[in-house]
């Protein structure tokens, strides 16, 4: 009698399933940060068992999402093409915000996940390079007098981050006005009037994706 051995599923199928789970988790968690494992698996068209074949638990899946999104954000924050060190701080801050919004799906899931207390430390550690870039901008802007100085730099950097996160999780990423709203909200909490923000955006339309 010959034993029959079931062939292993090709590795590319496993990789596709893992990618599908991460994509489904991003969509699902952006809408509901407390979404269950079952909800994520259903969104991916897979079973709960299949999900656990790739991730030990829900937290492991979320941590990979955080790490993936953080890599994208940190790459933007350290991109020399943004000229964060040389442009006027309000323009640099607007440009950084606009570029981050360009990763809308990842921004929204990262913002939603960051609201979950279980992943605050993971998010903070993964986004350290981005936070350093933001802090450097805030300190330079305060030194130059282009950002508000009635709030200490660490507090202002945190307020900017929280403002962006709050706006992001409440906006439809497909809205043509979304990027402009996020940029204006960030500039406002940083100390610019709505008129000054509008003037900046008119002069640098590329920060909201409408310029060359």
PDB file of N, CA and C in Angstrom, residues 9 16 23 25 28 32 35 40 43 66 69 76 90 98 105 108-109 120 130 135 159 172 183:
ATOM      1  N   UNK A   9       1.016  23.452  -0.310  1.00  0.00           N
ATOM      2  CA  UNK A   9       0.567  24.602  -1.097  1.00  0.00           C
ATOM      3  C   UNK A   9       1.791  25.419  -1.494  1.00  0.00           C
ATOM      4  N   UNK A  16       0.713  35.199  -0.836  1.00  0.00           N
ATOM      5  CA  UNK A  16      -0.446  35.977  -1.284  1.00  0.00           C
ATOM      6  C   UNK A  16      -1.500  36.052  -0.186  1.00  0.00           C
ATOM      7  N   UNK A  23      -3.662  43.378   3.996  1.00  0.00           N
ATOM      8  CA  UNK A  23      -4.478  44.361   3.294  1.00  0.00           C
ATOM      9  C   UNK A  23      -5.886  44.434   3.893  1.00  0.00           C
ATOM     10  N   UNK A  25      -6.736  43.554   6.903  1.00  0.00           N
ATOM     11  CA  UNK A  25      -6.629  44.116   8.247  1.00  0.00           C
ATOM     12  C   UNK A  25      -6.537  45.635   8.197  1.00  0.00           C
ATOM     13  N   UNK A  28     -10.027  46.938   7.390  1.00  0.00           N
ATOM     14  CA  UNK A  28     -10.980  46.679   8.463  1.00  0.00           C
ATOM     15  C   UNK A  28     -10.683  47.518   9.699  1.00  0.00           C
ATOM     16  N   UNK A  32     -12.708  50.168  11.917  1.00  0.00           N
ATOM     17  CA  UNK A  32     -13.031  49.749  13.284  1.00  0.00           C
ATOM     18  C   UNK A  32     -11.762  49.238  13.954  1.00  0.00           C
ATOM     19  N   UNK A  35     -11.793  45.793  15.512  1.00  0.00           N
ATOM     20  CA  UNK A  35     -12.284  44.680  14.692  1.00  0.00           C
ATOM     21  C   UNK A  35     -11.658  43.355  15.137  1.00  0.00           C
ATOM     22  N   UNK A  40     -11.546  40.321  10.340  1.00  0.00           N
ATOM     23  CA  UNK A  40     -10.396  40.504   9.451  1.00  0.00           C
ATOM     24  C   UNK A  40     -10.280  39.321   8.493  1.00  0.00           C
ATOM     25  N   UNK A  43     -12.909  39.530   5.820  1.00  0.00           N
ATOM     26  CA  UNK A  43     -12.592  40.569   4.840  1.00  0.00           C
ATOM     27  C   UNK A  43     -11.542  40.088   3.844  1.00  0.00           C
ATOM     28  N   UNK A  66       1.673  47.898  11.867  1.00  0.00           N
ATOM     29  CA  UNK A  66       2.318  49.098  12.391  1.00  0.00           C
ATOM     30  C   UNK A  66       3.724  49.231  11.803  1.00  0.00           C
ATOM     31  N   UNK A  69       3.558  50.191   8.020  1.00  0.00           N
ATOM     32  CA  UNK A  69       3.215  51.590   7.826  1.00  0.00           C
ATOM     33  C   UNK A  69       4.328  52.516   8.273  1.00  0.00           C
ATOM     34  N   UNK A  76       9.482  58.694   4.208  1.00  0.00           N
ATOM     35  CA  UNK A  76       9.066  60.022   3.771  1.00  0.00           C
ATOM     36  C   UNK A  76       9.744  61.097   4.610  1.00  0.00           C
ATOM     37  N   UNK A  90       6.894  76.395   8.168  1.00  0.00           N
ATOM     38  CA  UNK A  90       5.483  76.120   7.848  1.00  0.00           C
ATOM     39  C   UNK A  90       5.316  75.381   6.526  1.00  0.00           C
ATOM     40  N   UNK A  98       1.356  66.643   3.780  1.00  0.00           N
ATOM     41  CA  UNK A  98       0.772  66.253   2.501  1.00  0.00           C
ATOM     42  C   UNK A  98       1.339  64.967   1.963  1.00  0.00           C
ATOM     43  N   UNK A 105      -4.163  55.059   2.845  1.00  0.00           N
ATOM     44  CA  UNK A 105      -4.686  53.838   3.464  1.00  0.00           C
ATOM     45  C   UNK A 105      -3.856  53.436   4.668  1.00  0.00           C
ATOM     46  N   UNK A 108      -4.393  55.962   7.603  1.00  0.00           N
ATOM     47  CA  UNK A 108      -5.637  55.776   8.338  1.00  0.00           C
ATOM     48  C   UNK A 108      -5.575  54.576   9.271  1.00  0.00           C
ATOM     49  N   UNK A 109      -5.011  53.487   8.813  1.00  0.00           N
ATOM     50  CA  UNK A 109      -4.946  52.328   9.716  1.00  0.00           C
ATOM     51  C   UNK A 109      -3.970  52.584  10.851  1.00  0.00           C
ATOM     52  N   UNK A 120       0.156  51.465  21.734  1.00  0.00           N
ATOM     53  CA  UNK A 120       0.782  52.783  21.820  1.00  0.00           C
ATOM     54  C   UNK A 120       2.299  52.674  21.799  1.00  0.00           C
ATOM     55  N   UNK A 130      10.183  59.450  12.302  1.00  0.00           N
ATOM     56  CA  UNK A 130       9.223  60.482  11.912  1.00  0.00           C
ATOM     57  C   UNK A 130       9.039  61.487  13.041  1.00  0.00           C
ATOM     58  N   UNK A 135       9.831  66.841  15.578  1.00  0.00           N
ATOM     59  CA  UNK A 135      10.360  67.615  16.699  1.00  0.00           C
ATOM     60  C   UNK A 135      11.387  68.629  16.229  1.00  0.00           C
ATOM     61  N   UNK A 159       0.758  67.712  19.984  1.00  0.00           N
ATOM     62  CA  UNK A 159      -0.527  68.276  19.560  1.00  0.00           C
ATOM     63  C   UNK A 159      -0.683  68.193  18.043  1.00  0.00           C
ATOM     64  N   UNK A 172     -12.923  60.820   4.833  1.00  0.00           N
ATOM     65  CA  UNK A 172     -12.973  59.828   3.764  1.00  0.00           C
ATOM     66  C   UNK A 172     -11.715  60.016   2.923  1.00  0.00           C
ATOM     67  N   UNK A 183      -3.719  69.165   6.025  1.00  0.00           N
ATOM     68  CA  UNK A 183      -2.638  70.150   6.030  1.00  0.00           C
ATOM     69  C   UNK A 183      -3.071  71.410   6.779  1.00  0.00           C
TER      70      UNK A 183
END
